[in-house]
Amino acid sequence: MDDSCDDMPTVPIPARKVVTTFDAASRHERLEVKPPLTRLFRRTITKAFSVWLKFSTALVRSLDWYPRVEPYVGYGTEHYSRLICRTVYGPFKRQAGRLIRGIRGMLMVPSPHTKVRIAIDDVPIETVQVGASEVYDAIDSNPDISSEFAASDDAGYLDLVAEHSLEPGIHNVSYKVRDDEVSLWLNPADASAVPAASQGASASDVDDTIMVTQAPRLMKAAYNLLLLNPRKKVPVASMNLLFNRIADMFTDAPFFYLSTSPWNVESSIRHFITNHGFPEGPLLLRDLDPRPKTFVPSGVQHKLEYADQLMADFPDMKFILIGDDGQKDPTTYATIARRYPGRVLAICIRQLTPREVAGNIGSVAGRANTQPMPVTDVPVFTGATGSNIMKTMLPYLRAAQNGD
């Protein structure tokens, strides 16, 4: 082959902005369908947040902070990749994705409408900013104009679909704002190219499923989320062992961590997953910044919408849904199983102990006030620890894998 081929220019990867749960919600979640008092309350909170945002932005600019990128782990299919990041203000040379307490993450100041240059494996992406009626941000007046930059939204978020095929494995995605450049890895899961992945992908909750948070106890959960040293967060007993057994059984099958935790604490959860030996995978978290049209999506709606997205992105893939009974995972997962018959391989519900929910409003005499088990045709496996669940779940998964 002629060596001159090496000098050929790189063809940019086309990408488009998408509507996600960052700025769109289902019809039942939208503000205009809520009762008058609810609308008034939410609009008051939204205006107060807007005032705080203007004040904090002016403050950080006076401190000479500059826009930078907080990158999040994306994922890909055989046809496209989903890339998510957020532009925020930070001091000079602040490392992106570093481990910080939750309260510091919650106080991040977004840098809206910031231009970001993105590349996948050193190949630049070329973007088209597309508007939609469901999106709060103003519709782009020139939707057909391509650009080497992509602009973040009013809250600093940027969610792109890059139309580019990737081989299964780890790929590098670089984000650059001015002279600040950060990178993260992207793990595309190609269902059609990896037969095992089409049978045993996992979508797992985080709080009280892999990480002890005590979510039913609001004050305790708030302390664990915001103030607790992230290095002192405790994993649920032997759940990492269960997850790795599943990963060994379904080689190359992806793990998705679908949680109602805010994107502000993504780095804390990411470090927790790595430090405690859980399989790596994309985090699909929630935006808690109130929006004028959608306010803050409920936890149930957040999980259902991302489940819809995963089912559409991987139409030939079967999922193992993993959660806990401290909140609404059982009924949420039953809803997913009914919506997508034949797509859910198994449901795993980690049962909280009475001590973990003691003090929760509605608990009686120390009895755990948890959610009932899902009513569904899909096999449901329960236990307080990963070891308990493995005794019944792993034999079933082996049989399903062998077609028994």
Coordinates of C-alpha atoms in Angstrom, one line a residue:
M1 CA 0.0 0.0 0.0
D2 CA 1.2 3.5 -0.8
D3 CA 2.6 5.3 2.2
S4 CA 1.0 8.5 1.0
C5 CA -2.3 7.1 2.4
D6 CA -1.1 8.0 5.9
D7 CA -1.2 11.6 4.9
M8 CA -4.9 11.6 4.1
P9 CA -7.0 14.0 6.2
T10 CA -9.1 12.5 9.0
V11 CA -12.8 12.5 8.2
P12 CA -14.7 14.1 11.1
I13 CA -17.3 12.0 13.0
P14 CA -20.9 13.5 12.6
A15 CA -22.8 14.0 15.8
R16 CA -26.1 15.5 16.9
K17 CA -27.5 16.9 20.0
V18 CA -30.3 14.7 21.6
V19 CA -33.3 15.2 23.9
T20 CA -32.7 13.4 27.1
T21 CA -33.9 13.4 30.7
F22 CA -31.6 16.4 31.2
D23 CA -34.2 18.7 29.7
A24 CA -37.3 16.7 28.7
A25 CA -39.7 14.6 30.7
S26 CA -42.8 12.6 30.0
R27 CA -46.2 14.2 29.7
H28 CA -47.1 13.4 33.3
E29 CA -43.9 15.0 34.6
R30 CA -44.3 18.3 32.8
L31 CA -45.1 21.4 34.9
E32 CA -48.2 22.5 33.0
V33 CA -50.1 19.3 34.0
K34 CA -49.5 19.8 37.7
P35 CA -52.0 21.3 40.2
P36 CA -51.8 25.1 40.7
L37 CA -50.1 25.0 44.1
T38 CA -47.5 22.6 42.8
R39 CA -46.8 24.9 39.8
L40 CA -46.4 27.9 42.1
F41 CA -44.0 26.1 44.4
R42 CA -41.9 24.7 41.6
R43 CA -41.7 28.1 39.8
T44 CA -40.7 29.7 43.0
I45 CA -37.9 27.2 43.5
T46 CA -36.8 27.5 39.9
K47 CA -36.6 31.3 40.2
A48 CA -34.7 31.1 43.5
F49 CA -32.2 28.7 41.8
S50 CA -31.8 31.1 38.9
V51 CA -31.0 33.9 41.3
W52 CA -28.4 31.7 43.1
L53 CA -26.9 30.7 39.7
K54 CA -26.4 34.4 38.7
F55 CA -24.8 35.2 42.0
S56 CA -22.5 32.2 42.0
T57 CA -21.5 32.8 38.4
A58 CA -20.6 36.4 39.1
L59 CA -18.6 35.3 42.2
V60 CA -16.5 32.6 40.5
R61 CA -15.8 34.9 37.6
S62 CA -14.5 37.5 40.0
L63 CA -12.2 34.8 41.4
D64 CA -10.8 34.3 37.8
W65 CA -12.2 30.7 37.6
Y66 CA -12.6 29.5 34.0
P67 CA -14.8 27.0 32.2
R68 CA -13.7 23.3 32.3
V69 CA -15.2 20.0 31.4
E70 CA -16.5 17.3 33.8
P71 CA -16.5 14.2 31.6
Y72 CA -18.8 11.2 32.2
V73 CA -18.3 7.7 30.9
G74 CA -20.3 7.1 27.7
Y75 CA -21.3 4.0 25.8
G76 CA -21.7 2.9 22.2
T77 CA -23.6 0.6 19.9
E78 CA -22.6 -0.7 16.5
H79 CA -24.0 2.5 14.9
Y80 CA -23.4 5.3 17.3
S81 CA -21.9 6.4 20.7
R82 CA -23.6 8.5 23.4
L83 CA -21.3 11.1 24.9
I84 CA -22.2 13.0 28.1
C85 CA -20.3 15.8 29.9
R86 CA -20.9 19.0 31.8
T87 CA -19.1 22.3 31.6
V88 CA -18.5 24.0 35.0
Y89 CA -16.4 26.7 36.4
G90 CA -13.2 25.8 38.3
P91 CA -9.9 27.2 39.4
F92 CA -6.8 27.0 37.3
K93 CA -5.5 23.4 36.7
R94 CA -8.3 21.8 38.8
Q95 CA -8.3 18.1 37.9
A96 CA -11.6 16.9 36.3
G97 CA -13.3 13.9 37.9
R98 CA -11.3 14.0 41.1
L99 CA -12.7 12.5 44.3
I100 CA -14.6 15.2 46.4
R101 CA -17.2 15.2 49.0
G102 CA -20.8 15.3 47.8
I103 CA -21.5 18.8 49.1
R104 CA -18.7 20.2 47.0
G105 CA -20.0 18.5 44.0
M106 CA -23.5 19.9 44.6
L107 CA -22.1 23.4 44.8
M108 CA -20.5 23.2 41.3
V109 CA -21.3 26.3 39.3
P110 CA -22.3 25.4 35.7
S111 CA -20.8 27.2 32.7
P112 CA -23.7 27.4 30.3
H113 CA -23.5 27.6 26.5
T114 CA -19.8 26.8 26.6
K115 CA -18.2 25.5 23.3
V116 CA -16.5 22.2 23.6
R117 CA -14.3 20.4 21.1
I118 CA -14.6 16.6 21.2
A119 CA -12.7 13.7 19.6
I120 CA -13.0 9.9 19.8
D121 CA -9.7 8.1 19.5
D122 CA -8.2 11.4 18.2
V123 CA -10.8 11.7 15.5
P124 CA -12.7 15.0 15.8
I125 CA -16.5 15.0 15.8
E126 CA -18.5 17.5 13.8
T127 CA -21.7 18.6 15.4
V128 CA -25.1 19.9 14.4
Q129 CA -27.1 21.7 17.1
V130 CA -30.7 20.5 16.9
G131 CA -33.6 22.0 18.8
A132 CA -36.9 20.3 19.8
S133 CA -40.2 21.5 21.2
E134 CA -39.7 19.5 24.4
V135 CA -36.4 21.1 25.2
Y136 CA -36.4 24.2 27.4
D137 CA -33.3 25.7 25.8
A138 CA -34.1 27.9 22.8
I139 CA -34.3 26.1 19.4
D140 CA -31.2 26.7 17.3
S141 CA -32.0 29.1 14.5
N142 CA -29.4 27.5 12.2
P143 CA -29.9 23.7 12.7
D144 CA -28.2 22.7 9.5
I145 CA -24.9 24.5 10.2
S146 CA -22.1 22.1 11.2
S147 CA -19.4 23.1 13.6
E148 CA -16.2 21.7 15.1
F149 CA -17.7 22.7 18.5
A150 CA -20.7 21.6 20.5
A151 CA -22.3 24.0 23.0
S152 CA -23.6 23.0 26.4
D153 CA -27.1 23.8 27.6
D154 CA -28.4 26.2 30.2
A155 CA -27.2 23.9 33.0
G156 CA -23.9 23.1 31.4
Y157 CA -24.8 19.7 30.2
L158 CA -23.9 18.3 26.8
D159 CA -25.4 15.1 25.5
L160 CA -24.4 14.1 22.0
V161 CA -24.9 11.1 19.7
A162 CA -21.8 10.5 17.6
E163 CA -22.7 8.5 14.4
H164 CA -19.6 6.4 14.3
S165 CA -19.0 2.6 14.5
L166 CA -16.6 1.4 17.2
E167 CA -15.1 -1.9 17.9
P168 CA -16.1 -3.4 21.3
G169 CA -13.6 -2.3 23.9
I170 CA -12.3 0.8 25.5
H171 CA -12.0 4.0 23.5
N172 CA -10.6 7.4 24.4
V173 CA -12.9 10.5 24.3
S174 CA -11.2 13.9 24.7
Y175 CA -13.0 17.1 25.6
K176 CA -11.4 20.5 25.2
V177 CA -12.5 23.9 26.4
R178 CA -9.9 26.5 25.5
D179 CA -6.6 25.1 26.7
D180 CA -8.1 22.7 29.2
E181 CA -8.3 19.1 28.0
V182 CA -9.5 16.0 29.8
S183 CA -10.1 12.5 28.7
L184 CA -12.2 9.5 29.8
W185 CA -12.8 6.0 28.5
L186 CA -15.8 5.0 26.5
N187 CA -16.9 1.4 26.6
P188 CA -19.2 0.6 23.6
A189 CA -21.2 -2.6 23.8
D190 CA -22.0 -4.0 20.4
A191 CA -24.8 -6.4 20.9
S192 CA -24.7 -7.8 17.3
A193 CA -21.0 -8.4 17.4
V194 CA -20.8 -9.8 20.9
P195 CA -23.3 -12.7 21.2
A196 CA -22.8 -13.0 25.0
A197 CA -23.7 -9.4 25.6
S198 CA -27.1 -9.9 24.0
Q199 CA -28.1 -12.1 26.9
G200 CA -26.8 -10.8 30.1
A201 CA -26.3 -7.1 30.3
S202 CA -26.8 -5.7 33.8
A203 CA -28.5 -2.4 34.8
S204 CA -28.0 -1.8 38.5
D205 CA -29.1 0.8 41.1
V206 CA -26.4 2.3 43.3
D207 CA -27.8 3.5 46.6
D208 CA -28.3 0.5 49.0
T209 CA -27.8 -1.9 46.2
I210 CA -24.0 -1.7 45.9
M211 CA -23.3 1.2 48.3
V212 CA -24.7 1.5 51.9
T213 CA -26.6 4.8 51.8
Q214 CA -29.7 4.1 53.9
A215 CA -31.9 6.0 51.4
P216 CA -35.2 5.4 53.3
R217 CA -33.8 7.4 56.3
L218 CA -33.7 10.9 54.7
M219 CA -31.4 12.6 57.2
K220 CA -28.9 9.7 57.2
A221 CA -29.1 9.5 53.4
A222 CA -28.4 13.2 53.1
Y223 CA -25.4 13.0 55.4
N224 CA -24.0 10.0 53.5
L225 CA -24.5 11.8 50.2
L226 CA -23.3 15.3 51.1
L227 CA -20.9 15.2 54.1
L228 CA -19.5 11.7 54.5
N229 CA -15.8 11.3 53.4
P230 CA -16.2 9.4 50.1
R231 CA -13.3 7.1 51.1
K232 CA -15.4 5.9 54.0
K233 CA -18.4 4.8 52.1
V234 CA -19.2 1.2 52.7
P235 CA -20.2 -1.4 50.0
V236 CA -23.1 -3.7 50.5
A237 CA -21.7 -7.1 51.7
S238 CA -20.5 -9.3 48.8
M239 CA -22.4 -7.5 46.1
N240 CA -19.1 -7.0 44.2
L241 CA -18.6 -10.7 44.3
L242 CA -22.1 -11.2 42.8
F243 CA -21.4 -8.6 40.1
N244 CA -18.1 -10.2 39.1
R245 CA -19.6 -13.6 38.9
I246 CA -22.2 -12.3 36.5
A247 CA -19.4 -10.5 34.5
D248 CA -17.5 -13.8 34.3
M249 CA -20.6 -15.6 33.2
F250 CA -21.6 -13.2 30.5
T251 CA -18.2 -12.2 29.0
D252 CA -18.1 -8.7 27.4
A253 CA -21.7 -7.9 28.6
P254 CA -21.9 -4.3 29.8
F255 CA -22.8 -3.0 33.2
F256 CA -24.9 0.1 33.5
Y257 CA -25.3 1.9 36.8
L258 CA -28.8 3.5 36.7
S259 CA -29.2 5.7 39.8
T260 CA -31.3 8.6 41.0
S261 CA -28.2 10.2 42.5
P262 CA -27.3 13.5 40.9
W263 CA -24.5 13.9 38.3
N264 CA -22.8 16.2 40.8
V265 CA -21.6 13.2 42.7
E266 CA -20.6 11.1 39.6
S267 CA -16.9 11.2 40.5
S268 CA -17.6 9.9 44.0
I269 CA -19.6 7.0 42.7
R270 CA -17.1 6.3 39.9
H271 CA -14.2 6.0 42.5
F272 CA -16.3 3.8 44.7
I273 CA -17.0 1.4 41.9
T274 CA -13.3 1.2 41.0
N275 CA -12.0 1.0 44.6
H276 CA -14.4 -1.7 45.7
G277 CA -13.9 -4.0 42.7
F278 CA -17.2 -3.6 40.9
P279 CA -17.3 -4.0 37.1
E280 CA -16.7 -0.7 35.3
G281 CA -19.5 0.8 33.3
P282 CA -21.4 3.9 32.4
L283 CA -23.3 5.8 35.1
L284 CA -26.7 7.1 34.1
L285 CA -27.6 9.7 36.8
R286 CA -30.1 12.5 37.3
D287 CA -30.0 16.2 36.9
L288 CA -31.3 17.9 40.0
D289 CA -31.1 21.5 38.7
P290 CA -34.8 22.7 38.4
R291 CA -35.8 23.5 34.9
P292 CA -38.7 25.8 34.0
K293 CA -40.7 23.2 32.0
T294 CA -39.7 19.9 33.7
F295 CA -38.5 20.9 37.2
V296 CA -36.7 17.8 38.6
P297 CA -37.7 14.4 37.2
S298 CA -38.9 11.9 39.8
G299 CA -36.6 8.9 40.6
V300 CA -39.1 6.5 39.0
Q301 CA -39.5 8.5 35.8
H302 CA -35.8 8.9 35.6
K303 CA -35.2 5.2 35.7
L304 CA -38.0 4.4 33.3
E305 CA -36.9 6.9 30.7
Y306 CA -33.3 5.7 30.8
A307 CA -34.5 2.1 30.6
D308 CA -36.5 3.0 27.5
Q309 CA -33.3 4.5 26.1
L310 CA -31.2 1.4 26.8
M311 CA -33.9 -0.9 25.3
A312 CA -33.9 1.2 22.2
D313 CA -30.1 1.5 21.9
F314 CA -29.7 -2.3 22.3
P315 CA -32.7 -4.0 20.8
D316 CA -31.3 -7.5 20.8
M317 CA -30.0 -7.4 24.3
K318 CA -31.5 -9.0 27.4
F319 CA -31.0 -7.3 30.8
I320 CA -30.6 -8.3 34.4
L321 CA -32.2 -5.6 36.6
I322 CA -30.6 -5.2 40.0
G323 CA -31.9 -3.0 42.8
D324 CA -33.2 -2.9 46.4
D325 CA -36.5 -2.7 48.2
G326 CA -35.7 0.5 50.1
Q327 CA -37.4 2.7 47.5
K328 CA -39.3 1.9 44.4
D329 CA -37.0 -0.4 42.4
P330 CA -39.4 -3.5 42.7
T331 CA -42.4 -1.8 41.1
T332 CA -40.2 0.1 38.6
Y333 CA -38.5 -3.0 37.4
A334 CA -41.9 -4.8 37.2
T335 CA -43.0 -2.0 34.9
I336 CA -40.0 -2.4 32.7
A337 CA -40.5 -6.1 32.5
R338 CA -44.2 -5.6 31.4
R339 CA -43.2 -2.9 28.9
Y340 CA -40.5 -5.1 27.3
P341 CA -41.7 -8.8 27.4
G342 CA -38.8 -11.2 26.8
R343 CA -36.1 -8.5 27.3
V344 CA -35.6 -8.9 31.1
L345 CA -33.7 -12.0 31.9
A346 CA -34.0 -11.7 35.7
I347 CA -34.7 -9.2 38.5
C348 CA -32.5 -9.1 41.6
I349 CA -33.7 -7.2 44.7
R350 CA -31.4 -6.7 47.6
Q351 CA -33.5 -6.6 50.8
L352 CA -32.6 -3.9 53.4
T353 CA -32.4 -4.9 57.0
P354 CA -34.7 -3.4 59.7
R355 CA -31.7 -1.5 61.0
E356 CA -31.1 0.2 57.7
V357 CA -34.6 1.6 57.6
A358 CA -35.2 2.1 61.3
G359 CA -36.4 5.6 61.9
N360 CA -38.1 5.8 58.5
I361 CA -41.5 7.5 58.6
G362 CA -44.0 4.6 58.5
S363 CA -41.9 1.9 60.1
V364 CA -43.6 0.2 63.1
A365 CA -41.7 -1.3 66.0
G366 CA -38.5 -1.6 64.1
R367 CA -40.1 -3.4 61.3
A368 CA -38.6 -2.7 57.9
N369 CA -40.9 -0.4 55.8
T370 CA -39.8 -1.6 52.4
Q371 CA -41.4 -2.1 49.0
P372 CA -43.2 -5.3 48.1
M373 CA -41.6 -7.7 45.7
P374 CA -42.4 -7.1 42.0
V375 CA -45.4 -9.0 40.6
T376 CA -44.1 -10.2 37.2
D377 CA -43.5 -13.3 35.1
V378 CA -39.8 -12.6 35.2
P379 CA -37.8 -14.6 37.9
V380 CA -37.1 -12.5 41.0
F381 CA -34.2 -13.2 43.3
T382 CA -33.9 -11.6 46.7
G383 CA -31.4 -11.5 49.6
A384 CA -29.7 -9.2 52.1
T385 CA -26.2 -9.8 50.7
G386 CA -24.6 -10.7 47.4
S387 CA -23.8 -14.2 48.8
N388 CA -27.5 -14.8 49.7
I389 CA -28.6 -13.8 46.2
M390 CA -25.9 -15.9 44.4
K391 CA -27.2 -19.2 45.9
T392 CA -30.4 -19.0 43.8
M393 CA -29.7 -16.5 41.0
L394 CA -26.4 -17.9 39.6
P395 CA -27.8 -21.4 38.9
Y396 CA -30.8 -19.9 37.1
L397 CA -28.5 -17.7 35.0
R398 CA -26.3 -20.6 34.1
A399 CA -29.4 -22.6 33.0
A400 CA -30.6 -19.6 31.0
Q401 CA -27.3 -19.2 29.4
N402 CA -27.2 -22.9 28.3
G403 CA -30.7 -22.7 27.0
D404 CA -32.1 -25.1 29.6

